[in-house]
Amino acid sequence: MFIENNPEDKVYRDLIDLAFDTCDEFSLVVRRDMDISDNMNNVLEKLKPFLKEVKEQFEWPGTITLCEQPALVYYYST
C-alpha cells in the first residue's frame, strides 16, 4: 500500500484494517496543552474496554515534546 496524501474514506478504513491485522497495540496521545473536546472524551470512553495502560510521557514514537507538562499516552490492545 502506498499513500501519497492524507488517507480518507476507503483508503483510511483499509489502512486501519491493515494496522489491526499487523499490530497488537496502538497508542493515542493527549497533550495537556491542548483543549480536549467532548468528541475526544467520547472516543476515550468508547475505547475504554481496550485500554491497557496510561503513561505520562515527554516522548513517544516519532515525537519528543518540549512542553513543560508530559502528555498522556494511552496504550490500547487492538
PDB file of C-alpha atoms in Angstrom:
ATOM      1  CA  MET A   1       0.000   0.000   0.000  1.00  0.00           C
ATOM      2  CA  PHE A   2       1.383   3.399  -0.974  1.00  0.00           C
ATOM      3  CA  ILE A   3      -0.282   6.548   0.410  1.00  0.00           C
ATOM      4  CA  GLU A   4       0.626   9.868  -1.200  1.00  0.00           C
ATOM      5  CA  ASN A   5      -1.647  12.164   0.823  1.00  0.00           C
ATOM      6  CA  ASN A   6      -3.872  12.252   3.904  1.00  0.00           C
ATOM      7  CA  PRO A   7      -5.877   8.992   3.814  1.00  0.00           C
ATOM      8  CA  GLU A   8      -9.637   9.424   3.650  1.00  0.00           C
ATOM      9  CA  ASP A   9     -12.735   7.257   3.336  1.00  0.00           C
ATOM     10  CA  LYS A  10     -11.956   3.760   1.963  1.00  0.00           C
ATOM     11  CA  VAL A  11      -8.176   4.293   1.987  1.00  0.00           C
ATOM     12  CA  TYR A  12      -8.355   5.289   5.669  1.00  0.00           C
ATOM     13  CA  ARG A  13     -10.528   2.266   6.552  1.00  0.00           C
ATOM     14  CA  ASP A  14      -8.180  -0.055   4.643  1.00  0.00           C
ATOM     15  CA  LEU A  15      -5.207   1.426   6.477  1.00  0.00           C
ATOM     16  CA  ILE A  16      -6.869   0.885   9.861  1.00  0.00           C
ATOM     17  CA  ASP A  17      -7.768  -2.706   8.906  1.00  0.00           C
ATOM     18  CA  LEU A  18      -4.162  -3.380   7.876  1.00  0.00           C
ATOM     19  CA  ALA A  19      -2.859  -1.879  11.120  1.00  0.00           C
ATOM     20  CA  PHE A  20      -5.195  -4.050  13.214  1.00  0.00           C
ATOM     21  CA  ASP A  21      -4.172  -7.158  11.245  1.00  0.00           C
ATOM     22  CA  THR A  22      -0.486  -6.348  11.740  1.00  0.00           C
ATOM     23  CA  CYS A  23      -0.291  -4.813  15.227  1.00  0.00           C
ATOM     24  CA  ASP A  24      -1.422  -5.922  18.662  1.00  0.00           C
ATOM     25  CA  GLU A  25      -1.291  -2.460  20.243  1.00  0.00           C
ATOM     26  CA  PHE A  26      -1.801   1.198  19.363  1.00  0.00           C
ATOM     27  CA  SER A  27      -1.310   4.424  21.259  1.00  0.00           C
ATOM     28  CA  LEU A  28      -3.283   7.637  21.462  1.00  0.00           C
ATOM     29  CA  VAL A  29      -1.580  10.793  22.721  1.00  0.00           C
ATOM     30  CA  VAL A  30      -3.452  13.526  24.571  1.00  0.00           C
ATOM     31  CA  ARG A  31      -1.380  16.637  25.162  1.00  0.00           C
ATOM     32  CA  ARG A  32      -2.381  18.667  28.196  1.00  0.00           C
ATOM     33  CA  ASP A  33      -1.566  21.967  26.498  1.00  0.00           C
ATOM     34  CA  MET A  34      -4.410  21.362  24.022  1.00  0.00           C
ATOM     35  CA  ASP A  35      -8.124  21.533  24.738  1.00  0.00           C
ATOM     36  CA  ILE A  36      -9.937  18.202  24.963  1.00  0.00           C
ATOM     37  CA  SER A  37     -13.296  18.308  23.210  1.00  0.00           C
ATOM     38  CA  ASP A  38     -16.415  16.372  24.117  1.00  0.00           C
ATOM     39  CA  ASN A  39     -15.768  14.319  20.988  1.00  0.00           C
ATOM     40  CA  MET A  40     -12.364  13.291  22.357  1.00  0.00           C
ATOM     41  CA  ASN A  41     -13.930  12.301  25.668  1.00  0.00           C
ATOM     42  CA  ASN A  42     -16.457  10.182  23.743  1.00  0.00           C
ATOM     43  CA  VAL A  43     -13.635   8.430  21.868  1.00  0.00           C
ATOM     44  CA  LEU A  44     -11.756   7.728  25.109  1.00  0.00           C
ATOM     45  CA  GLU A  45     -14.926   6.324  26.653  1.00  0.00           C
ATOM     46  CA  LYS A  46     -15.622   4.037  23.691  1.00  0.00           C
ATOM     47  CA  LEU A  47     -12.036   2.760  23.720  1.00  0.00           C
ATOM     48  CA  LYS A  48     -12.051   2.089  27.486  1.00  0.00           C
ATOM     49  CA  PRO A  49     -12.609  -1.706  27.159  1.00  0.00           C
ATOM     50  CA  PHE A  50      -9.361  -1.971  25.143  1.00  0.00           C
ATOM     51  CA  LEU A  51      -7.211   0.227  27.423  1.00  0.00           C
ATOM     52  CA  LYS A  52      -4.029  -1.437  28.675  1.00  0.00           C
ATOM     53  CA  GLU A  53      -2.394   1.492  30.465  1.00  0.00           C
ATOM     54  CA  VAL A  54      -1.902   5.251  30.518  1.00  0.00           C
ATOM     55  CA  LYS A  55       1.525   6.820  30.988  1.00  0.00           C
ATOM     56  CA  GLU A  56       2.713  10.394  31.398  1.00  0.00           C
ATOM     57  CA  GLN A  57       5.450  10.848  28.812  1.00  0.00           C
ATOM     58  CA  PHE A  58       7.511  13.561  27.144  1.00  0.00           C
ATOM     59  CA  GLU A  59       8.256  11.307  24.164  1.00  0.00           C
ATOM     60  CA  TRP A  60       6.544   8.594  22.158  1.00  0.00           C
ATOM     61  CA  PRO A  61       7.271   7.046  18.734  1.00  0.00           C
ATOM     62  CA  GLY A  62       8.130   9.784  16.278  1.00  0.00           C
ATOM     63  CA  THR A  63       7.874  12.634  18.796  1.00  0.00           C
ATOM     64  CA  ILE A  64       9.869  14.323  21.540  1.00  0.00           C
ATOM     65  CA  THR A  65       7.900  17.175  23.064  1.00  0.00           C
ATOM     66  CA  LEU A  66       9.448  20.262  24.619  1.00  0.00           C
ATOM     67  CA  CYS A  67       6.289  21.065  26.569  1.00  0.00           C
ATOM     68  CA  GLU A  68       6.535  21.730  30.288  1.00  0.00           C
ATOM     69  CA  GLN A  69       3.933  19.070  31.092  1.00  0.00           C
ATOM     70  CA  PRO A  70       4.038  15.455  29.954  1.00  0.00           C
ATOM     71  CA  ALA A  71       1.377  14.181  27.593  1.00  0.00           C
ATOM     72  CA  LEU A  72      -0.957  11.340  28.492  1.00  0.00           C
ATOM     73  CA  VAL A  73      -0.155   8.360  26.270  1.00  0.00           C
ATOM     74  CA  TYR A  74      -2.959   5.805  26.219  1.00  0.00           C
ATOM     75  CA  TYR A  75      -1.978   2.268  25.165  1.00  0.00           C
ATOM     76  CA  TYR A  76      -4.702   0.037  23.729  1.00  0.00           C
ATOM     77  CA  SER A  77      -4.862  -3.535  22.538  1.00  0.00           C
ATOM     78  CA  THR A  78      -6.259  -3.997  19.032  1.00  0.00           C
TER      79      THR A  78
END
